[in-house]
C-alpha atoms as a printed R data frame, in Angstrom:
    type eleno elety resid chain resno       x       y       z
1   ATOM     1    CA   MET     A     1  -0.013  -0.019   0.003
2   ATOM     2    CA   THR     A     2   2.949   2.268   0.489
3   ATOM     3    CA   SER     A     3   3.657   2.310  -3.203
4   ATOM     4    CA   ALA     A     4   0.005   3.121  -3.977
5   ATOM     5    CA   ALA     A     5   0.078   5.976  -1.468
6   ATOM     6    CA   GLY     A     6   3.364   7.206  -2.999
7   ATOM     7    CA   ALA     A     7   1.876   6.996  -6.520
8   ATOM     8    CA   THR     A     8  -1.222   8.881  -5.385
9   ATOM     9    CA   ALA     A     9   0.898  11.566  -3.771
10  ATOM    10    CA   ALA     A    10   3.055  11.858  -6.911
11  ATOM    11    CA   ALA     A    11  -0.086  12.172  -9.078
12  ATOM    12    CA   ILE     A    12  -1.530  14.857  -6.812
13  ATOM    13    CA   ALA     A    13   1.810  16.741  -6.856
14  ATOM    14    CA   ALA     A    14   1.969  16.468 -10.703
15  ATOM    15    CA   ARG     A    15  -1.656  17.684 -10.963
16  ATOM    16    CA   ARG     A    16  -0.889  20.653  -8.662
17  ATOM    17    CA   GLU     A    17   2.194  21.486 -10.755
18  ATOM    18    CA   GLN     A    18   0.151  21.408 -13.958
19  ATOM    19    CA   THR     A    19  -2.479  23.615 -12.427
20  ATOM    20    CA   LYS     A    20   0.201  26.034 -11.277
21  ATOM    21    CA   ILE     A    21   1.648  26.158 -14.813
22  ATOM    22    CA   LYS     A    22  -1.770  26.711 -16.265
23  ATOM    23    CA   LEU     A    23  -2.508  29.542 -13.782
24  ATOM    24    CA   ASP     A    24   0.833  31.171 -14.767
25  ATOM    25    CA   ARG     A    25  -0.165  30.970 -18.433
26  ATOM    26    CA   VAL     A    26  -3.575  32.472 -17.630
27  ATOM    27    CA   GLN     A    27  -1.914  35.382 -15.860
28  ATOM    28    CA   LYS     A    28   0.460  35.916 -18.829
29  ATOM    29    CA   ALA     A    29  -2.479  35.826 -21.237
30  ATOM    30    CA   ILE     A    30  -4.399  38.380 -19.239
31  ATOM    31    CA   GLY     A    31  -1.334  40.622 -19.104
32  ATOM    32    CA   GLN     A    32  -0.876  40.345 -22.923
33  ATOM    33    CA   LEU     A    33  -4.547  41.029 -23.622
34  ATOM    34    CA   ARG     A    34  -4.392  44.102 -21.360
35  ATOM    35    CA   ARG     A    35  -1.300  45.450 -23.158
36  ATOM    36    CA   GLU     A    36  -2.950  44.801 -26.519
37  ATOM    37    CA   ARG     A    37  -6.156  46.312 -25.232
38  ATOM    38    CA   GLY     A    38  -8.023  43.182 -26.204
39  ATOM    39    CA   ARG     A    39 -11.359  42.057 -24.807
40  ATOM    40    CA   LEU     A    40 -10.855  40.080 -21.609
41  ATOM    41    CA   THR     A    41 -13.401  37.297 -22.136
42  ATOM    42    CA   VAL     A    42 -13.155  33.717 -20.908
43  ATOM    43    CA   ARG     A    43 -12.820  32.425 -24.441
44  ATOM    44    CA   ALA     A    44 -10.097  34.935 -25.408
45  ATOM    45    CA   ILE     A    45  -8.109  34.216 -22.259
46  ATOM    46    CA   ALA     A    46  -8.493  30.426 -22.649
47  ATOM    47    CA   GLU     A    47  -7.258  30.597 -26.267
48  ATOM    48    CA   ARG     A    48  -4.304  32.820 -25.441
49  ATOM    49    CA   ALA     A    49  -3.316  30.737 -22.391
50  ATOM    50    CA   GLY     A    50  -3.788  27.397 -24.192
51  ATOM    51    CA   VAL     A    51  -6.183  26.103 -21.556
52  ATOM    52    CA   SER     A    52  -9.840  25.112 -21.777
53  ATOM    53    CA   ALA     A    53 -12.703  27.424 -20.839
54  ATOM    54    CA   THR     A    54 -13.801  24.659 -18.537
55  ATOM    55    CA   PHE     A    55 -10.512  24.969 -16.580
56  ATOM    56    CA   LEU     A    56 -11.167  28.717 -16.174
57  ATOM    57    CA   TYR     A    57 -14.733  28.095 -14.939
58  ATOM    58    CA   GLU     A    58 -13.939  25.133 -12.692
59  ATOM    59    CA   ASN     A    59 -10.636  26.151 -11.053
60  ATOM    60    CA   TYR     A    60 -11.310  28.568  -8.233
61  ATOM    61    CA   ASP     A    61  -8.052  30.535  -8.659
62  ATOM    62    CA   ALA     A    62  -8.448  30.779 -12.440
63  ATOM    63    CA   ARG     A    63 -12.035  31.896 -12.139
64  ATOM    64    CA   ASN     A    64 -10.970  34.641  -9.654
65  ATOM    65    CA   LEU     A    65  -8.164  35.820 -12.021
66  ATOM    66    CA   VAL     A    66 -10.650  36.082 -14.900
67  ATOM    67    CA   GLN     A    67 -13.249  37.852 -12.825
68  ATOM    68    CA   GLN     A    68 -10.704  40.370 -11.449
69  ATOM    69    CA   ALA     A    69  -9.324  41.027 -14.909
70  ATOM    70    CA   ALA     A    70 -12.837  41.522 -16.406
71  ATOM    71    CA   THR     A    71 -13.804  43.807 -13.564
72  ATOM    72    CA   ASN     A    72 -10.635  45.938 -13.854
73  ATOM    73    CA   SER     A    73 -11.005  46.025 -17.652
74  ATOM    74    CA   LYS     A    74 -14.634  47.173 -17.347
75  ATOM    75    CA   ARG     A    75 -13.683  49.815 -14.826
76  ATOM    76    CA   GLN     A    76 -10.847  51.082 -17.056
77  ATOM    77    CA   ARG     A    77 -13.191  51.193 -20.117
78  ATOM    78    CA   ASP     A    78 -15.804  53.004 -18.042
79  ATOM    79    CA   GLN     A    79 -13.160  55.477 -16.790
80  ATOM    80    CA   ALA     A    80 -11.871  56.047 -20.325
81  ATOM    81    CA   ALA     A    81 -15.407  56.600 -21.595
82  ATOM    82    CA   THR     A    82 -16.085  59.046 -18.779
83  ATOM    83    CA   GLU     A    83 -12.893  60.966 -19.481
84  ATOM    84    CA   ALA     A    84 -13.715  61.128 -23.176
85  ATOM    85    CA   HIS     A    85 -17.231  62.278 -22.379
86  ATOM    86    CA   GLU     A    86 -15.918  64.946 -19.974
87  ATOM    87    CA   GLN     A    87 -13.422  66.176 -22.562
88  ATOM    88    CA   ILE     A    88 -16.157  66.477 -25.210
89  ATOM    89    CA   GLU     A    89 -18.406  68.206 -22.620
90  ATOM    90    CA   ALA     A    90 -15.651  70.674 -21.751
91  ATOM    91    CA   SER     A    91 -15.187  71.462 -25.433
92  ATOM    92    CA   TRP     A    92 -18.855  72.113 -25.924
93  ATOM    93    CA   ARG     A    93 -18.982  74.186 -22.684
94  ATOM    94    CA   GLU     A    94 -16.092  76.307 -23.885
95  ATOM    95    CA   ARG     A    95 -17.846  76.752 -27.303
96  ATOM    96    CA   ALA     A    96 -21.044  77.855 -25.515
97  ATOM    97    CA   LEU     A    97 -19.139  80.362 -23.338
98  ATOM    98    CA   ASN     A    98 -17.409  81.761 -26.445
99  ATOM    99    CA   ALA     A    99 -20.783  82.064 -28.222
100 ATOM   100    CA   GLU     A   100 -22.300  83.770 -25.251
101 ATOM   101    CA   ALA     A   101 -19.392  86.229 -25.138
102 ATOM   102    CA   GLU     A   102 -19.675  86.916 -28.861
103 ATOM   103    CA   LEU     A   103 -23.447  87.395 -28.544
104 ATOM   104    CA   THR     A   104 -22.929  89.930 -25.757
105 ATOM   105    CA   ARG     A   105 -20.377  91.772 -27.851
106 ATOM   106    CA   THR     A   106 -22.706  91.760 -30.889
107 ATOM   107    CA   GLN     A   107 -25.593  93.040 -28.842
108 ATOM   108    CA   LYS     A   108 -23.447  95.942 -27.574
109 ATOM   109    CA   GLU     A   109 -22.394  96.663 -31.159
110 ATOM   110    CA   VAL     A   110 -25.982  96.630 -32.363
111 ATOM   111    CA   PHE     A   111 -26.978  98.976 -29.535
112 ATOM   112    CA   ALA     A   112 -24.164 101.400 -30.427
113 ATOM   113    CA   GLN     A   113 -25.162 101.270 -34.110
114 ATOM   114    CA   ARG     A   114 -28.819 101.986 -33.210
115 ATOM   115    CA   GLN     A   115 -27.662 104.974 -31.103
116 ATOM   116    CA   ARG     A   116 -25.538 106.313 -34.003
117 ATOM   117    CA   ILE     A   117 -28.476 105.855 -36.425
118 ATOM   118    CA   GLY     A   118 -30.730 107.752 -34.026
119 ATOM   119    CA   GLU     A   119 -28.230 110.599 -33.772
120 ATOM   120    CA   LEU     A   120 -27.974 110.800 -37.572
121 ATOM   121    CA   MET     A   121 -31.714 110.722 -38.009
122 ATOM   122    CA   GLY     A   122 -31.974 113.592 -35.546
123 ATOM   123    CA   GLN     A   123 -29.438 115.555 -37.522
124 ATOM   124    CA   LEU     A   124 -31.494 115.004 -40.680
125 ATOM   125    CA   ARG     A   125 -34.622 116.231 -38.947
126 ATOM   126    CA   ASP     A   126 -32.724 119.241 -37.676
127 ATOM   127    CA   PHE     A   127 -31.471 119.970 -41.203
128 ATOM   128    CA   ASP     A   128 -35.008 119.714 -42.626
129 ATOM   129    CA   GLN     A   129 -36.236 122.179 -39.997
130 ATOM   130    CA   MET     A   130 -33.358 124.588 -40.578
131 ATOM   131    CA   VAL     A   131 -33.865 124.828 -44.381
132 ATOM   132    CA   PRO     A   132 -37.032 126.619 -45.421
133 ATOM   133    CA   GLY     A   133 -39.290 125.109 -48.076
134 ATOM   134    CA   GLU     A   134 -38.238 127.532 -50.838
135 ATOM   135    CA   SER     A   135 -34.572 126.747 -50.316
136 ATOM   136    CA   VAL     A   136 -35.254 123.111 -50.869
137 ATOM   137    CA   GLN     A   137 -37.037 123.929 -54.104
138 ATOM   138    CA   ALA     A   138 -34.180 126.173 -55.196
139 ATOM   139    CA   LEU     A   139 -31.570 123.530 -54.417
140 ATOM   140    CA   THR     A   140 -33.588 120.895 -56.342
141 ATOM   141    CA   THR     A   141 -33.859 123.210 -59.393
142 ATOM   142    CA   GLU     A   142 -30.122 124.015 -59.287
143 ATOM   143    CA   ASN     A   143 -29.304 120.327 -58.925
144 ATOM   144    CA   THR     A   144 -31.394 119.516 -62.000
145 ATOM   145    CA   THR     A   145 -29.745 122.301 -63.982
146 ATOM   146    CA   LEU     A   146 -26.250 121.063 -63.104
147 ATOM   147    CA   LYS     A   147 -27.228 117.528 -64.104
148 ATOM   148    CA   ARG     A   148 -28.356 118.804 -67.554
149 ATOM   149    CA   ARG     A   149 -25.070 120.661 -68.038
150 ATOM   150    CA   VAL     A   150 -23.032 117.555 -67.199
151 ATOM   151    CA   HIS     A   151 -24.997 115.533 -69.833
């Protein structure tokens, strides 16, 4: 029975060694997929590590490695998406602020132009009141005469 117990112990030790080797390959595969920014799925990890998907599901340590890798990967993807969204949001926010500033400047410019137009209209009214009606008629006649001479 001693030889049977020794054979069993040797088989168990060999099995543990194989499992350890497979776990090392799984860790390497996860590291490679992370560097390559690949999807961390059970099937992808199993193919890269050269182990079966069943091993990844049934072995407690392998299952934990895959779950941790998938969780970290999802967290990193979510963080990257959030950062990209925040960057786009900041860009649009800056555009909106620039548009608001330009709108304010344009409104001030329109107000200034309206004031200037009002002043000029007032000057025209003042000029109409200063020139008597006959003078306007005389100026119109003289203008017509000068136009005829030019032609």
